[in-house]
Short mmCIF file of C-alpha atoms and ligand atoms in Angstrom, two decimals:
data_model
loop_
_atom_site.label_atom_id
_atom_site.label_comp_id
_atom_site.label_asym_id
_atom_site.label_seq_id
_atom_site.Cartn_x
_atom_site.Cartn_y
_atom_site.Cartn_z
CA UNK A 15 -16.53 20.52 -1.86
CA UNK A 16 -14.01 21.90 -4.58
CA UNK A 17 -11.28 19.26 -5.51
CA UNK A 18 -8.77 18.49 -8.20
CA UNK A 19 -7.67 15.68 -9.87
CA UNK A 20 -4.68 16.05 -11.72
CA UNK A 21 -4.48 13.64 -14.65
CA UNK A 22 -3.63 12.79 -18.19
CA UNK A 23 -3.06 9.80 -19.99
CA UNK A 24 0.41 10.91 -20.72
CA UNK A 25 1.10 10.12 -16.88
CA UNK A 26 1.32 6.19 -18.24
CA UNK A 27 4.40 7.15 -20.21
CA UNK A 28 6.64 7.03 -16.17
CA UNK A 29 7.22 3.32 -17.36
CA UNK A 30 9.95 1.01 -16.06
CA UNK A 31 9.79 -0.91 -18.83
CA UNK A 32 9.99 -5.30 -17.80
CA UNK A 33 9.84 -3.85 -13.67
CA UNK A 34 7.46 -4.14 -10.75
CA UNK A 35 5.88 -0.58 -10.98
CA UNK A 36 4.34 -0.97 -14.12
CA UNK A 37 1.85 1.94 -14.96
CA UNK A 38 -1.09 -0.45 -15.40
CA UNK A 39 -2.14 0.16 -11.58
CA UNK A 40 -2.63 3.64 -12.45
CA UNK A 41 -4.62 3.28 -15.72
CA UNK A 42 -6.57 0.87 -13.47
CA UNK A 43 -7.19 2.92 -10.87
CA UNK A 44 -8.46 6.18 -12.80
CA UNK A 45 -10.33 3.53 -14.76
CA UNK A 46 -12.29 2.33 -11.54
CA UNK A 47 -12.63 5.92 -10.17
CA UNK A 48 -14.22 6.73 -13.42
CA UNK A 49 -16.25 3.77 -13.56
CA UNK A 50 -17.92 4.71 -9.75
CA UNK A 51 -18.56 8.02 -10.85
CA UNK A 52 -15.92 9.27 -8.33
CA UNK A 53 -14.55 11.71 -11.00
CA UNK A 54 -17.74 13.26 -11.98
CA UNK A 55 -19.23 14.11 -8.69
CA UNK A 56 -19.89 17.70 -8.27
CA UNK A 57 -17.09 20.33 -7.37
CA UNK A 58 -14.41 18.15 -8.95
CA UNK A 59 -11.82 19.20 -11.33
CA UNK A 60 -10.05 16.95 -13.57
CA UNK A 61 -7.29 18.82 -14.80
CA UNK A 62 -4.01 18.29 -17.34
CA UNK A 63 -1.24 18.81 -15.51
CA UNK A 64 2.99 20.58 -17.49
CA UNK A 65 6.24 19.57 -16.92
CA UNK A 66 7.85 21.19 -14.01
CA UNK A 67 10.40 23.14 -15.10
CA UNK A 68 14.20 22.61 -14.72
CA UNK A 69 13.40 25.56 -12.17
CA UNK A 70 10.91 23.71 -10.57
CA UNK A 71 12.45 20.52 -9.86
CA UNK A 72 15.91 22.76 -9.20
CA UNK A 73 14.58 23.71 -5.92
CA UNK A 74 15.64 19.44 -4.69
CA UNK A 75 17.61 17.81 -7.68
CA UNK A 76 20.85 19.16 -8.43
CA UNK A 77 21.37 20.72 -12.06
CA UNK A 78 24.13 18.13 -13.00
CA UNK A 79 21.65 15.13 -11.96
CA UNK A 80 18.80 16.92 -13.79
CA UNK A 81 21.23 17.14 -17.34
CA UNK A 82 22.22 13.48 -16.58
CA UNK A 83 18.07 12.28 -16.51
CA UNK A 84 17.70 14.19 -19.95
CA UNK A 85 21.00 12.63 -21.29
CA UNK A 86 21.01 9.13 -20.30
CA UNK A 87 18.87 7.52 -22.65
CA UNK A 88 21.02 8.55 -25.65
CA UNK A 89 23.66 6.39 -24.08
CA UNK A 90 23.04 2.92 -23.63
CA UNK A 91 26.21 2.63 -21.33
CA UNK A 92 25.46 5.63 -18.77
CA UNK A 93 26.41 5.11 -15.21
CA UNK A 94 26.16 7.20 -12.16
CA UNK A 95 23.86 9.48 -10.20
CA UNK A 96 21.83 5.63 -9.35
CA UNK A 97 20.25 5.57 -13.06
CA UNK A 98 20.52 2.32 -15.54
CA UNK A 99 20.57 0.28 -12.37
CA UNK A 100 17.94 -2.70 -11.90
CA UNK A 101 16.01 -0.34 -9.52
CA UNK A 102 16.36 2.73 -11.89
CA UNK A 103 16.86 1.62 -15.48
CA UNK A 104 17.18 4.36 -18.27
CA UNK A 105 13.46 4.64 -20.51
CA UNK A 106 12.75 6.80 -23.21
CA UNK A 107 11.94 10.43 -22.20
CA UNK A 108 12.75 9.60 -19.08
CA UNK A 109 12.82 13.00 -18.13
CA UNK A 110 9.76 14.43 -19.58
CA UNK A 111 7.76 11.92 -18.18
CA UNK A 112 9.35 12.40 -15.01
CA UNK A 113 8.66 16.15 -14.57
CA UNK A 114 5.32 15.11 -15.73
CA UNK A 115 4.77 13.59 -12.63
CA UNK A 116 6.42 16.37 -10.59
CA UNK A 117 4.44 18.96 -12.44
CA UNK A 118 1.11 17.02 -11.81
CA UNK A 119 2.11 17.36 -8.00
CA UNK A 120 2.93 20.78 -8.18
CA UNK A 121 -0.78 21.75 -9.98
CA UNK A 122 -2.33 20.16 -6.87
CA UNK A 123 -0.16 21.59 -4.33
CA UNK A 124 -0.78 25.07 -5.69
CA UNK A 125 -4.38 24.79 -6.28
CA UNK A 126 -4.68 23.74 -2.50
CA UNK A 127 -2.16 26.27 -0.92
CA UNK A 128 -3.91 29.14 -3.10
CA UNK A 129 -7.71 27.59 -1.74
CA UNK A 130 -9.00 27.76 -5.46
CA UNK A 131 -9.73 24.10 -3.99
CA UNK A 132 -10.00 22.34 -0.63
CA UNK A 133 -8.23 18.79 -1.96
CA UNK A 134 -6.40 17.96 -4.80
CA UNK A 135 -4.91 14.66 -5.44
CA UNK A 136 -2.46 13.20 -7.88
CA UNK A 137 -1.68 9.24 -7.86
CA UNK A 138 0.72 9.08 -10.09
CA UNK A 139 3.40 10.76 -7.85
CA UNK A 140 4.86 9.90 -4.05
CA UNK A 141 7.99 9.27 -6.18
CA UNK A 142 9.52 9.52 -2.02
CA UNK A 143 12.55 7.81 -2.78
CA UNK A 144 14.76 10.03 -5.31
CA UNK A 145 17.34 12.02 -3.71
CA UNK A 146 18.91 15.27 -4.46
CA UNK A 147 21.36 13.66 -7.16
CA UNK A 148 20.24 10.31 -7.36
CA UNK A 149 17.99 7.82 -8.64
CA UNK A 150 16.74 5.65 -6.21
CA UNK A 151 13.78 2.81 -5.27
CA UNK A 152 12.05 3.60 -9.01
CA UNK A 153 12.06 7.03 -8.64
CA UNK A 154 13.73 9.76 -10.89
CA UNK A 155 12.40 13.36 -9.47
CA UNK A 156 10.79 13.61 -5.88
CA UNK A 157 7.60 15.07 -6.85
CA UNK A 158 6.06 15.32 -3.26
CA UNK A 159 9.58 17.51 -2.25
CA UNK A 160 9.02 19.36 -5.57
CA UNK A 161 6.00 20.73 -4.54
CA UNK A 162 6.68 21.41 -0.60
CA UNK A 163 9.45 22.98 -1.97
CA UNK A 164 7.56 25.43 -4.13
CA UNK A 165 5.42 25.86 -0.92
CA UNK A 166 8.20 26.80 1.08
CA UNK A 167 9.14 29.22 -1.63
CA UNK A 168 4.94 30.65 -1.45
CA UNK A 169 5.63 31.77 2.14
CA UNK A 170 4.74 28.82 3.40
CA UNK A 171 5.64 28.16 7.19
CA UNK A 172 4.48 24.59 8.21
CA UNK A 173 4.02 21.75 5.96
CA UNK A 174 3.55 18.11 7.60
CA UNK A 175 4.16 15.48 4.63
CA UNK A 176 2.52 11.90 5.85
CA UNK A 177 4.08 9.38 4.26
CA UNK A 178 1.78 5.63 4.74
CA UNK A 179 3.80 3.89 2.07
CA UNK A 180 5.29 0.35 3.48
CA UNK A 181 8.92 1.81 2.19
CA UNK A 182 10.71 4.53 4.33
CA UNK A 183 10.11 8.26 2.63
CA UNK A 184 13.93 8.26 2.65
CA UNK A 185 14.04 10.95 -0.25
CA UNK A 186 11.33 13.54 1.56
CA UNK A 187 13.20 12.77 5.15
CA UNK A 188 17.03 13.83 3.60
CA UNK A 189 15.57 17.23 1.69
CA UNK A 190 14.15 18.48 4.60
CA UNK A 191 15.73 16.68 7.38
CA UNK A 192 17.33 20.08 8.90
CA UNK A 193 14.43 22.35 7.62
CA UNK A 194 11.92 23.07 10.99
CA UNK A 195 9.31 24.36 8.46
CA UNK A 196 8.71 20.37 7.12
CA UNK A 197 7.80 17.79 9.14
CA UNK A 198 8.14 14.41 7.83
CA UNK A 199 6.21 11.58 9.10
CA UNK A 200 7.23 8.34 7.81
CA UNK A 201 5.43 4.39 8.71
CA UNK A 202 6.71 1.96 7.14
CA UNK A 203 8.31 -2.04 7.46
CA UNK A 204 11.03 -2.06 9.32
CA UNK A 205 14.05 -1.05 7.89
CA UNK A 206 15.82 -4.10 9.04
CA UNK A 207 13.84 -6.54 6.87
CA UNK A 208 13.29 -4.03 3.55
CA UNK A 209 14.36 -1.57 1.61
CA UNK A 210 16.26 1.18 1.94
CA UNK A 211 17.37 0.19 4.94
CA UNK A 212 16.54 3.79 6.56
CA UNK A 213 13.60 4.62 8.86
CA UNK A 214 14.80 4.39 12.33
CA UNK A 215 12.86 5.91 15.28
CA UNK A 216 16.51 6.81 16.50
CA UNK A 217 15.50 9.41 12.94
CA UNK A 218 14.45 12.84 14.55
CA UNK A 219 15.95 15.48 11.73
CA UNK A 220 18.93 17.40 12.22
CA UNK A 221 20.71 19.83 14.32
CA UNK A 222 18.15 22.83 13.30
CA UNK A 223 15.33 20.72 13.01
CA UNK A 224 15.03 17.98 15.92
CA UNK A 225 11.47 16.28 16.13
CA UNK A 226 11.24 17.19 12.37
CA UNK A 227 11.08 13.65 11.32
CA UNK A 228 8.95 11.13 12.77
CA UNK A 229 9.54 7.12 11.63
CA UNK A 230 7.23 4.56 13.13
CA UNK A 231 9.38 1.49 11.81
CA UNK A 232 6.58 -1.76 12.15
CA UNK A 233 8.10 -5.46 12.28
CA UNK A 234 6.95 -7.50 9.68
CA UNK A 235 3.58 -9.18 9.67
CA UNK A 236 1.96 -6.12 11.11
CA UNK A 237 -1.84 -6.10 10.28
CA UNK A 238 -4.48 -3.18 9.74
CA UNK A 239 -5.09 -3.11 14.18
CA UNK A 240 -1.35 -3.26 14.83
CA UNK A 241 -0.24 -0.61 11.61
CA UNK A 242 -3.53 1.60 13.01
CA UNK A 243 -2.67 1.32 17.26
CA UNK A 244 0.63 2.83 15.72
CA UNK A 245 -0.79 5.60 13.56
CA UNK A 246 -2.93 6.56 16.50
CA UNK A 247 -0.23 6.74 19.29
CA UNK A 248 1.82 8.89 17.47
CA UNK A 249 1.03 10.73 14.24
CA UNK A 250 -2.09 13.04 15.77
CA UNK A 251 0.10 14.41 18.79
CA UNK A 252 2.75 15.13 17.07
CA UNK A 253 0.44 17.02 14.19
CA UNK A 254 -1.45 18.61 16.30
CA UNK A 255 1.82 20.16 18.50
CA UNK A 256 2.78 20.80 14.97
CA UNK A 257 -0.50 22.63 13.89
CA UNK A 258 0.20 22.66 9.67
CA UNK A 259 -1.11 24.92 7.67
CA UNK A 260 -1.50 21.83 5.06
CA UNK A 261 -0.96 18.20 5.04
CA UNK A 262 0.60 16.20 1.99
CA UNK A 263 -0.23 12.59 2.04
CA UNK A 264 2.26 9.83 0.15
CA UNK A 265 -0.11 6.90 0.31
CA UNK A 266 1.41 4.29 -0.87
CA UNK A 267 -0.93 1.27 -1.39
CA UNK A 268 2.53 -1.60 -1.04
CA UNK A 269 1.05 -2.10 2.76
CA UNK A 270 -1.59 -4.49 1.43
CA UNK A 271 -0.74 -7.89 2.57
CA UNK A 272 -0.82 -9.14 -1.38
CA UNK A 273 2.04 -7.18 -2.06
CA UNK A 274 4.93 -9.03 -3.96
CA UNK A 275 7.65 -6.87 -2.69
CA UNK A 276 7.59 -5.86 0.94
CA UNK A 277 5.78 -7.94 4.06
CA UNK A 278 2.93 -6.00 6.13
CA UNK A 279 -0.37 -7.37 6.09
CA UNK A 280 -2.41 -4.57 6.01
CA UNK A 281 -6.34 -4.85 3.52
CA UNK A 282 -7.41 -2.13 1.81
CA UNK A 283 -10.05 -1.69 4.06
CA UNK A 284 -6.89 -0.91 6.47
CA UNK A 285 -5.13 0.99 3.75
CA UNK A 286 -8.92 2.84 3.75
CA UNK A 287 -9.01 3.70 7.18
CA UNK A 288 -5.34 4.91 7.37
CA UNK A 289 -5.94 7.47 4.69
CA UNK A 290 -9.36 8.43 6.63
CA UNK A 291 -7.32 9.19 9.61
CA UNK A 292 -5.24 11.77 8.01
CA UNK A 293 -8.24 13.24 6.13
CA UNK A 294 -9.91 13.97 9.54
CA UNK A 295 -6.48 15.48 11.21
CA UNK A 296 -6.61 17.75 7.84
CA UNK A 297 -9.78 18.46 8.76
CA UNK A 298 -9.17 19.08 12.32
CA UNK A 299 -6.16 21.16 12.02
CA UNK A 300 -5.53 23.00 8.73
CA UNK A 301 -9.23 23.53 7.25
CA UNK A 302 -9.14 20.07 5.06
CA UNK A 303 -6.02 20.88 3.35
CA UNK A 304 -4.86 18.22 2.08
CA UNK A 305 -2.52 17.38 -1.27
CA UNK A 306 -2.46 13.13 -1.93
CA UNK A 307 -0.16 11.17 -3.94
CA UNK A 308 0.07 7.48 -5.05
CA UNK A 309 3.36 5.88 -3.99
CA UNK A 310 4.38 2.46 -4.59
CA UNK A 311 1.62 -0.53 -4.52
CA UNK A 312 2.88 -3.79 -6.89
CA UNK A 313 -0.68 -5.48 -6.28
CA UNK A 314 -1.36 -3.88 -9.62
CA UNK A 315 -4.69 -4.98 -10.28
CA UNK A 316 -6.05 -6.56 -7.34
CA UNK A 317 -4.55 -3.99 -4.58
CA UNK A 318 -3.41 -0.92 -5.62
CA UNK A 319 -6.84 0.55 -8.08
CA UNK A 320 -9.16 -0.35 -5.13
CA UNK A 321 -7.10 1.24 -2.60
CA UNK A 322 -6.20 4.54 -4.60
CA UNK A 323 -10.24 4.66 -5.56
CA UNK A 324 -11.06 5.28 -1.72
CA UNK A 325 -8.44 7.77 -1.88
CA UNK A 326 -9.56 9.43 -4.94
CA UNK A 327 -13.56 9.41 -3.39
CA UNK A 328 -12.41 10.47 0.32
CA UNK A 329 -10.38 13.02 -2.12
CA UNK A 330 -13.60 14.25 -4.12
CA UNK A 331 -16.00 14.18 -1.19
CA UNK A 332 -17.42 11.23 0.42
CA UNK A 333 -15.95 8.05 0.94
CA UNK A 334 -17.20 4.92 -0.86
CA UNK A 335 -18.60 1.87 0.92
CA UNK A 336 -16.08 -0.94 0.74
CA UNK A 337 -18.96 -3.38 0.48
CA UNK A 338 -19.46 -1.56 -3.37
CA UNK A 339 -19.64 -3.71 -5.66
CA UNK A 340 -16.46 -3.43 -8.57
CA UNK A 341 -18.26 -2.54 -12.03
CA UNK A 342 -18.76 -5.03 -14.77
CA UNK A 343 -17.03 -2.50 -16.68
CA UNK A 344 -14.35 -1.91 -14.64
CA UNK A 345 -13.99 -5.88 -14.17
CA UNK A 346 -13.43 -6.76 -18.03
CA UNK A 347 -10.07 -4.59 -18.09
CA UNK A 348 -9.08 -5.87 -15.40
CA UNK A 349 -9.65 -9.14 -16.92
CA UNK A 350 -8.22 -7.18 -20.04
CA UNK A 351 -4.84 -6.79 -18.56
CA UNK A 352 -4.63 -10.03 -16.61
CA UNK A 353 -6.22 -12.58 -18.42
CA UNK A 354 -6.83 -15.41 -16.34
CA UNK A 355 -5.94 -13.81 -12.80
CA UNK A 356 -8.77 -13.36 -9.95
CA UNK A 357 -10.15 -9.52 -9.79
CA UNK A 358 -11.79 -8.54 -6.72
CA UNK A 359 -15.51 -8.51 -6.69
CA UNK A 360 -16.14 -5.84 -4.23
CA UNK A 361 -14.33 -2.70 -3.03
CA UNK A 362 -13.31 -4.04 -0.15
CA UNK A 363 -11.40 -7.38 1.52
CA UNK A 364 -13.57 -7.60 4.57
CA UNK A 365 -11.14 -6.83 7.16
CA UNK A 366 -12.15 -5.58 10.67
CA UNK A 367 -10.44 -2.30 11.17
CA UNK A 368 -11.39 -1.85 14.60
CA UNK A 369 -8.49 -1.89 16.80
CA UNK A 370 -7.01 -1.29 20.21
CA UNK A 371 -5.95 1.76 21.19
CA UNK A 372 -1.79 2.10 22.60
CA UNK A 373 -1.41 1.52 26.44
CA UNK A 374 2.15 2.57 27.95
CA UNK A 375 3.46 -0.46 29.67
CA UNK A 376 6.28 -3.07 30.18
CA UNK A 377 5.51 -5.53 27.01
CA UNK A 378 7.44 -7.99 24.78
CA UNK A 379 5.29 -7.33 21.91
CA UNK A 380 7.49 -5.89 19.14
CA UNK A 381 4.56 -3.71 17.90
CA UNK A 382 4.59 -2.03 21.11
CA UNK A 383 8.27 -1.48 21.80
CA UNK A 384 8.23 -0.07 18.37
CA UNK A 385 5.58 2.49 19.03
CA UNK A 386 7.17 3.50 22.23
CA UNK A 387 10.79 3.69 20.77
CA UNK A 388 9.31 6.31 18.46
CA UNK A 389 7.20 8.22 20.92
CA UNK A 390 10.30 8.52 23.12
CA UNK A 391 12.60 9.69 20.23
CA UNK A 392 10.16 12.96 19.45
CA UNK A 393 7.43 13.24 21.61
CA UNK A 394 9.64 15.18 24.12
CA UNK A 395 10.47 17.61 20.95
CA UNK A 396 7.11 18.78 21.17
CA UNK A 397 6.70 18.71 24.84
CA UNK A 398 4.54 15.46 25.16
CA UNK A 399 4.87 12.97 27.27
CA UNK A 400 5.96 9.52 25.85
CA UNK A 401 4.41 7.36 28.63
CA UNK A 402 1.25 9.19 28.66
CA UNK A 403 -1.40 7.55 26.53
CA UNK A 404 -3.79 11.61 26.55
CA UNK A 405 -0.39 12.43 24.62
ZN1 ZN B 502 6.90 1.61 -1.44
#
């Protein structure tokens, strides 16, 4: 199977500086993909990926927010358009690195939409949270809306953009919420307990485009058979009744239940599995097309490598076995860059991912009401039936 990596080393320059999404995860990750072999297996591409151009990223960020990126880190006092904020401080070439990312998206999009490859995959982007003239949740340009955006612009008639990360893909929701040709789907905490406060199942898209976006908000606490009973009751109907000619996957690894900044419980044997599921609806509905980003994930050496290594091998052909053991090699950076912290011994955390399946019903469990609340708001959109479990 042909796939695509998109990577350079130059990808570690997106850095925050002293802030939770420190680049580290990613060097780690590539680091144990390498170190499996999972970037050397036949068919696969690694590939350097350009800046977008001002063009490029043009098609979502307005041209005044794109000249205030390249302009604010010559001035230590800039304010506006969300940038020198806690969330979104100002870092040297802060735009270059940025379009970096969005250009590294937009080589894997095109290499899947033109079918010179079946999968292409690039973690450093699922930057979901930047809006069209604002910096927002650590992210400057909104690589995953770059590059359905150039899509669009190929002729491109149905994109579904899967968004897994425990944060709401505000950004991706707003730029296409009234376009019928995207459909968003978004799980994700609760927006009553975490940032950015968005993500309601009460969320459909607008006027032109109702049942466009799709937001499975999950209380707190939920675990890997809770966050999966949801993915299965609503994200397959509503692709299928959808039918995409490719699927983009934001796959955020901040679900894991280690994570220091949000509050689902999920393993990354979970986090696996999720990622599985949308490889097989690729599979099942639009010939295995399927374009993967990182996302957030703060675990940065115990959570997020592991995680993003399944998604690079389920990426580049087969999945690994979580019972694989981490490399010794791959274990003295990670002691490397953490000196003195635990690093997991094995690519997986032995979670059960088996789970059971939605069942419509009067219940009190928050889970449930949750799942139905969203099936009600959209399944009717696509003429399924909320209280029928077939659906
Ligand atoms: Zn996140």
């Amino acid at each position: 199977m042909n796939s695509l990596v998109v990577w350079s080393d130059r990808l570690l320059s997106y850095d925050l500086g002293d802030h939770p999404l420190n680049p580290v995860r990613v060097e780690l990750a590539m680091a144990l993909a390498r170190d499996l072999g999972v970037l050397s297996r036949p068919g696969v591409t690694v590939q350097e990926p350009a800046l977008a151009t001002d063009a490029e990223i043009g098609r979502v960020h307005r041209a005044d927010y794109i000249e205030a990126v390249k302009a604010a880190p010559d001035d230590p006092f800039f304010r506006g358009y969300g940038l020198n904020t806690a969330d979104n401080p100002v870092f040297d070439d802060m735009h270059e690195a940025s379009a970096l990312v969005s250009g590294a998206t937009l080589a894997a999009a095109r290499a899947v939409w033109s079918g010179s490859v079946r999968r292409a995959v690039n973690i450093s982007g699922g930057l979901h949270h930047a809006m069209p003239a604002r910096a927002a949740g650590f992210c400057v340009y909104n690589d995953p809306a770059i590059a359905i955006a150039d899509l669009l612009s190929q002729g491109a008639k149905r994109i579904a953009y899967i968004d897994i990360d425990v944060h709401h893909g505000d950004g991706v929701q707003e730029i296409f919420a009234n376009d019928p040709r995207v459909l968003t789907i978004s799980l994700h905490e609760s927006p009553i307990s975490l940032f950015p406060g968005t993500g309601f199942s009460t969320e459909v898209g607008g006027p032109d485009a109702l049942g466009s976006a799709v937001n499975v908000p999950l209380p707190a606490g939920t675990r890997d058979s809770g966050w999966l009973r949801a993915f299965h009751a609503v994200v397959p109907s509503v692709l299928r009744a959808f039918g995409p000619e490719l699927i983009v996957l934001q796959a955020g690894a901040d679900s894991h239940a280690r994570d220091p900044l949000a509050n689902l419980r999920l393993s990354v044997d979970g986090q696996r599995a999720g990622a599985l599921a949308v490889s097989a609806l690729s599979e099942e509905l639009c010939g295995g097309k399927l374009l993967a980003t990182g996302g957030g994930g703060y675990a940065l050496m115990y959570v997020v490598p592991r995680t993003w290594t399944h998604l690079l091998a389920m990426v580049t052909g087969d999945p690994i076995d979580p019972a694989t053991l981490t490399p010794p090699s791959w274990r003295a950076l990670a002691q490397k860059r953490f000196p003195g912290e635990d690093f997991p011994l094995r690519m997986t955390d032995d979670a059960d991912v088996s789970f059971q399946p939605w069942q419509p019903g009067v219940t009190q469990d928050p889970l449930d009401r949750a799942i139905l609340a969203t099936r009600q708001a959209v399944f009717p959109y696509y003429g399924l039936d909320p209280m029928d479990a077939r659906d």
